Short mmCIF file of C-alpha atoms and ligand atoms in Angstrom, two decimals:
data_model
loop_
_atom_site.label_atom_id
_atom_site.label_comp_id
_atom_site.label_asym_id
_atom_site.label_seq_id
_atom_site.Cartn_x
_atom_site.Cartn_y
_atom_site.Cartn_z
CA UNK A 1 -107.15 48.78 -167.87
CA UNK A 2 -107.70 51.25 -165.20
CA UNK A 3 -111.12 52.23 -163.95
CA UNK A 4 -111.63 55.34 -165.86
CA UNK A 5 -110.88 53.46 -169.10
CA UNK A 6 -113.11 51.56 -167.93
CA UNK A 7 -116.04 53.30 -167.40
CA UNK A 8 -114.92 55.17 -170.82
CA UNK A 9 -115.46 52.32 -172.71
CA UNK A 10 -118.99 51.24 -171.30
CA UNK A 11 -119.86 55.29 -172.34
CA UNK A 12 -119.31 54.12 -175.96
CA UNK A 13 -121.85 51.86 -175.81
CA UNK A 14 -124.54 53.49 -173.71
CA UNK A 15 -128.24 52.46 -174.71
CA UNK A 16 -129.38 53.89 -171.00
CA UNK A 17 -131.27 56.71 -172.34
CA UNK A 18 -132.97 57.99 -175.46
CA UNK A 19 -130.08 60.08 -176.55
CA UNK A 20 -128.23 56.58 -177.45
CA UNK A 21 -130.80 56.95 -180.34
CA UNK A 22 -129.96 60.17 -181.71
CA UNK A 23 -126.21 60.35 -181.07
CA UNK A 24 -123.48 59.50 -183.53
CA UNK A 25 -121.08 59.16 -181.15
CA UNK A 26 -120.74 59.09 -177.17
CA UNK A 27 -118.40 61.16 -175.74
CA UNK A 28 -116.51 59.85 -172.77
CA UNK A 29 -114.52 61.96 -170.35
CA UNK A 30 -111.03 63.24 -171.70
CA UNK A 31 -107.86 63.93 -169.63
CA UNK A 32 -104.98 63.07 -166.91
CA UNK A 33 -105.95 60.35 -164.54
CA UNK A 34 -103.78 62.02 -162.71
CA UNK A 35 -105.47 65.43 -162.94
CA UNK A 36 -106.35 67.85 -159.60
CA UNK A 37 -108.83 69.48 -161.73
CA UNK A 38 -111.97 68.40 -163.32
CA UNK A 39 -114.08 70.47 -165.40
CA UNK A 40 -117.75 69.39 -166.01
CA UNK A 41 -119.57 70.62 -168.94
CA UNK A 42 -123.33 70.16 -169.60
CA UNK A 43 -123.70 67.89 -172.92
CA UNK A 44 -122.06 67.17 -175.96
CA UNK A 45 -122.51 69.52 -178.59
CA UNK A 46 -121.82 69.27 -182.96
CA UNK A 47 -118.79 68.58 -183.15
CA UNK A 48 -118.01 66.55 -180.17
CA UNK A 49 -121.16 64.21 -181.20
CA UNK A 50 -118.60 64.46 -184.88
CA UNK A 51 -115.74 63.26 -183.15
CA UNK A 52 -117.01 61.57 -179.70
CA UNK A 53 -114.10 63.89 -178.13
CA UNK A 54 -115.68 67.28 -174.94
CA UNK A 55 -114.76 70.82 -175.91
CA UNK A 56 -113.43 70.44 -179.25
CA UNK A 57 -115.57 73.14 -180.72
CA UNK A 58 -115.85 76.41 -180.28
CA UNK A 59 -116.29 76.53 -176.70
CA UNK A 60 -113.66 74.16 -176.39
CA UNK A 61 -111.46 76.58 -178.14
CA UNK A 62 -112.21 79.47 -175.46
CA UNK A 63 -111.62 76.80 -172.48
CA UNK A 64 -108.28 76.34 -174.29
CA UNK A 65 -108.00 79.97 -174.16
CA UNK A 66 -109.53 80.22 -170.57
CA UNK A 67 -106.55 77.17 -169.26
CA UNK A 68 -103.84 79.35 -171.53
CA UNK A 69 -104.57 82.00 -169.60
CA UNK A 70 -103.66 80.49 -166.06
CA UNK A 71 -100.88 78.50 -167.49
CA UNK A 72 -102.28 75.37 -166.99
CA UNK A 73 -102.06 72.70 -169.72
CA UNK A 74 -105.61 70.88 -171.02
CA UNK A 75 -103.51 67.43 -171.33
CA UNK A 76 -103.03 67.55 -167.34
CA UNK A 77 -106.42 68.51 -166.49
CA UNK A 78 -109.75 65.98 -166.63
CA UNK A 79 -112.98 67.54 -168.85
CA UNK A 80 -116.20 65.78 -168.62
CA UNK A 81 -119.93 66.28 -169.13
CA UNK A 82 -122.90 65.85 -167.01
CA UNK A 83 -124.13 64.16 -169.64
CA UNK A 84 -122.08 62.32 -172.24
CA UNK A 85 -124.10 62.48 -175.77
CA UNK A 86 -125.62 64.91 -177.91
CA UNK A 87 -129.57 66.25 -176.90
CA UNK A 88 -130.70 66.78 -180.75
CA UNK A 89 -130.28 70.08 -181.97
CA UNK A 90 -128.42 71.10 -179.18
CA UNK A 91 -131.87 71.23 -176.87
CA UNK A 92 -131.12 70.79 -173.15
CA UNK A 93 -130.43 67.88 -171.30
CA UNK A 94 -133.63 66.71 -170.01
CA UNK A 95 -134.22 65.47 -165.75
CA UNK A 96 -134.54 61.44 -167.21
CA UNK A 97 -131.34 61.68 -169.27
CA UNK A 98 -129.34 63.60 -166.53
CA UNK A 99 -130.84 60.56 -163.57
CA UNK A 100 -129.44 58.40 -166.41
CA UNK A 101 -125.80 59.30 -166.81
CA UNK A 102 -125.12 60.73 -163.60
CA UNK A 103 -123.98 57.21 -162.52
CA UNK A 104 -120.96 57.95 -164.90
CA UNK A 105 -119.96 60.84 -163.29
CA UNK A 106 -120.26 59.64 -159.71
CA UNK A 107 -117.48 56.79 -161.04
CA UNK A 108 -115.40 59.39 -162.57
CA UNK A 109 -115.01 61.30 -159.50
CA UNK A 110 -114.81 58.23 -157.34
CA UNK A 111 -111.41 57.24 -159.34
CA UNK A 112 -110.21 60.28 -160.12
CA UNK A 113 -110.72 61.78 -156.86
CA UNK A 114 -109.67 65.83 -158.10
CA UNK A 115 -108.90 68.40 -155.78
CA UNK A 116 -111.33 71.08 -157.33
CA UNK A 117 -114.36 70.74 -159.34
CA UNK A 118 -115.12 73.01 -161.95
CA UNK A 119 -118.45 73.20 -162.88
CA UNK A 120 -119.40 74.63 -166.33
CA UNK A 121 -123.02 76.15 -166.71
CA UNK A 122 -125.94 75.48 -164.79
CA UNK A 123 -126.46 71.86 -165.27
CA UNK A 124 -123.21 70.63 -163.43
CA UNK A 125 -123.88 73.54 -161.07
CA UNK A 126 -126.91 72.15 -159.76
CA UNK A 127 -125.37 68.72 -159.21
CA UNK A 128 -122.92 70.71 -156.44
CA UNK A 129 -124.79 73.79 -154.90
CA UNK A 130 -128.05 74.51 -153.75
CA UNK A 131 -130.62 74.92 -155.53
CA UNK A 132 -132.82 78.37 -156.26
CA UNK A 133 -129.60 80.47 -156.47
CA UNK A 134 -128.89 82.00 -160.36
CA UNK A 135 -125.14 82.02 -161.96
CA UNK A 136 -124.99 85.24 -161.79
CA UNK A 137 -125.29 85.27 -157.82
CA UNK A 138 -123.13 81.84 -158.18
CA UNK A 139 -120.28 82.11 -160.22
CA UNK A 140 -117.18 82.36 -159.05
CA UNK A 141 -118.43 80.51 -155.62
CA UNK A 142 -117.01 77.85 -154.42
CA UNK A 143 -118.59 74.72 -152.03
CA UNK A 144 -116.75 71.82 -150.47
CA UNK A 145 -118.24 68.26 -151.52
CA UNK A 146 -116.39 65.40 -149.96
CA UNK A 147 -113.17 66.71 -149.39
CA UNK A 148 -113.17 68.71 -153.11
CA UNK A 149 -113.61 72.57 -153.96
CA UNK A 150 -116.32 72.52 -155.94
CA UNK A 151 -116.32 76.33 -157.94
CA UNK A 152 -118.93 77.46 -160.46
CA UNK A 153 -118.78 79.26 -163.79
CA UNK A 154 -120.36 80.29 -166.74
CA UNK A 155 -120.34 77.71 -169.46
CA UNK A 156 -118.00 78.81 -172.46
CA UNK A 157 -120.75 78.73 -174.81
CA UNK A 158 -122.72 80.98 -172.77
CA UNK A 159 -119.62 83.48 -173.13
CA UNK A 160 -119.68 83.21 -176.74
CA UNK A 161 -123.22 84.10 -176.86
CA UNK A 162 -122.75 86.97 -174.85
CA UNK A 163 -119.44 88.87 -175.20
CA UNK A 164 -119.91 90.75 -171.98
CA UNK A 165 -119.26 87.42 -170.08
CA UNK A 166 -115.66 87.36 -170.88
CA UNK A 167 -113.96 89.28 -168.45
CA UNK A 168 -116.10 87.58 -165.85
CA UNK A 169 -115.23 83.85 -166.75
CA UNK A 170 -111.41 85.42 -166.91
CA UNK A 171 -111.54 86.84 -163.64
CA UNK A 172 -113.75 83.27 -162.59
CA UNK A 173 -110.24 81.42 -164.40
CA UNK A 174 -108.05 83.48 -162.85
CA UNK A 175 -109.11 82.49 -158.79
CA UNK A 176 -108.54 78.42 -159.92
CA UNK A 177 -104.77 78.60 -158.95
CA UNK A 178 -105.57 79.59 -155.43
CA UNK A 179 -108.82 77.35 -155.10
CA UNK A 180 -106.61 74.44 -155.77
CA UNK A 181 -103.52 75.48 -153.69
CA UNK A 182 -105.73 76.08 -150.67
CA UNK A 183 -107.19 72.99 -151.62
CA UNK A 184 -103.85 70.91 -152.04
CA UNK A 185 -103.35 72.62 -148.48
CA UNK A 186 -105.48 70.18 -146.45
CA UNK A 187 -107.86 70.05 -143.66
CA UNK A 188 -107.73 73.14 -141.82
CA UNK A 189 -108.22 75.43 -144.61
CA UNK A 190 -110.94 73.31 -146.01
CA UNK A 191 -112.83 73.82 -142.24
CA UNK A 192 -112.40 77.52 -142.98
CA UNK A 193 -113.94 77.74 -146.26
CA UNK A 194 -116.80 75.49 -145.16
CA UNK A 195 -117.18 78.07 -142.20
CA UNK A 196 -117.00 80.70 -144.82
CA UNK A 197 -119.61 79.25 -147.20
CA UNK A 198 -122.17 79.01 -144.75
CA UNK A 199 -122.37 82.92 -144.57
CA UNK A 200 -123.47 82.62 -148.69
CA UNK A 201 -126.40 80.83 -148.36
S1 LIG B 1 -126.46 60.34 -172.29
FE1 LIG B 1 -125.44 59.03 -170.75
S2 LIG B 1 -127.05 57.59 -170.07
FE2 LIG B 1 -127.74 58.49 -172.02
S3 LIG B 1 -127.06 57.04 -173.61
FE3 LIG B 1 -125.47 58.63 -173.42
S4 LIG B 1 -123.99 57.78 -171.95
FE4 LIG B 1 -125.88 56.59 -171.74
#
């Protein structure tokens, strides 16, 4: 059994916060171990609670769409949340719940070790750029975290909400190809964009 099936398996049976009361089912990370992208969500919603699967609803429809767009297939990418069951009725993930799981998602990274981060809404924003900065000044951004792009974007649900998001999560989509090539490109570029970031904030 590998790591992440691992840790997978001991997200089934979470009791480390009060969501394990409430949930129906936990919903582990989903994807390639092998993936150079991981996308981080902020909680489980309806129907992944239904069917202890991320991104299988609606949103997860329009990252389909958002992954169809840049050619890149969801079975060779890795999709995760920053936290891994359903708040009740959809509330946000409160600070005590997020502390809670974040353990997970230090071990996911850890093994999976992706080339560029994806961050989906605010909540896995915050656990990658500073704080006191809004998406709106944020997305599209990207930081380097221990050797990985990290790049932020609206949350797909957030774009369904408001239809005058879509062109700029597609535009947001569209930059991931050359994040992760100048990514896969090593070192030297990496000191460049780290030069470069430092003039955002
Ligand atoms: S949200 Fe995370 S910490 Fe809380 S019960 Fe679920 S898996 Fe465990």
């Amino acid at each position: 059994m590998t790591e992440i099936e691992t840790l997978n398996g001991e997200v089934r049976g979470c009791q480390r916060c009060r969501l394990a009361q409430t949930r129906k089912l936990a919903v582990p990370g989903e994807g390639s171990e092998r993936a150079d992208l991981l996308f981080i969500g902020e909680a489980p919603g309806f129907w992944e609670n239904e069917q202890g699967r991320p991104f299988v609803g609606p949103a997860g429809q329009l990252l389909d769409e958002l992954l169809a767009l840049i050619g890149v297939k969801r079975a060779t990418v890795y999709i995760s949340n920053v936290v891994k069951c359903r708040p009740p009725g959809n509330r946000e993930p409160l600070p005590d719940e997020i502390a809670a799981c974040a353990g997970y998602l230090d071990r996911l990274i850890a093994a999976l070790k992706p080339k560029v981060v994806v961050t989906l809404g605010r909540y896995s924003m915050a656990r990658f750029f500073p704080p006191g900065k809004s998406m709106k000044e944020l997305h599209g951004k990207v930081v380097w975290r221990d050797g990985m792009a990290c790049v932020a974007m609206y949350h797909p649900a957030a774009v369904l909400r408001q239809a005058s998001l879509r062109p700029v999560i597609e535009a947001d989509f569209r930059t991931i190809p050359g994040i992760l090539a100048q990514a896969k490109a090593g070192a030297a570029q990496q000191e460049q964009a780290e030069a470069e970031q430092l003039s955002l904030f």
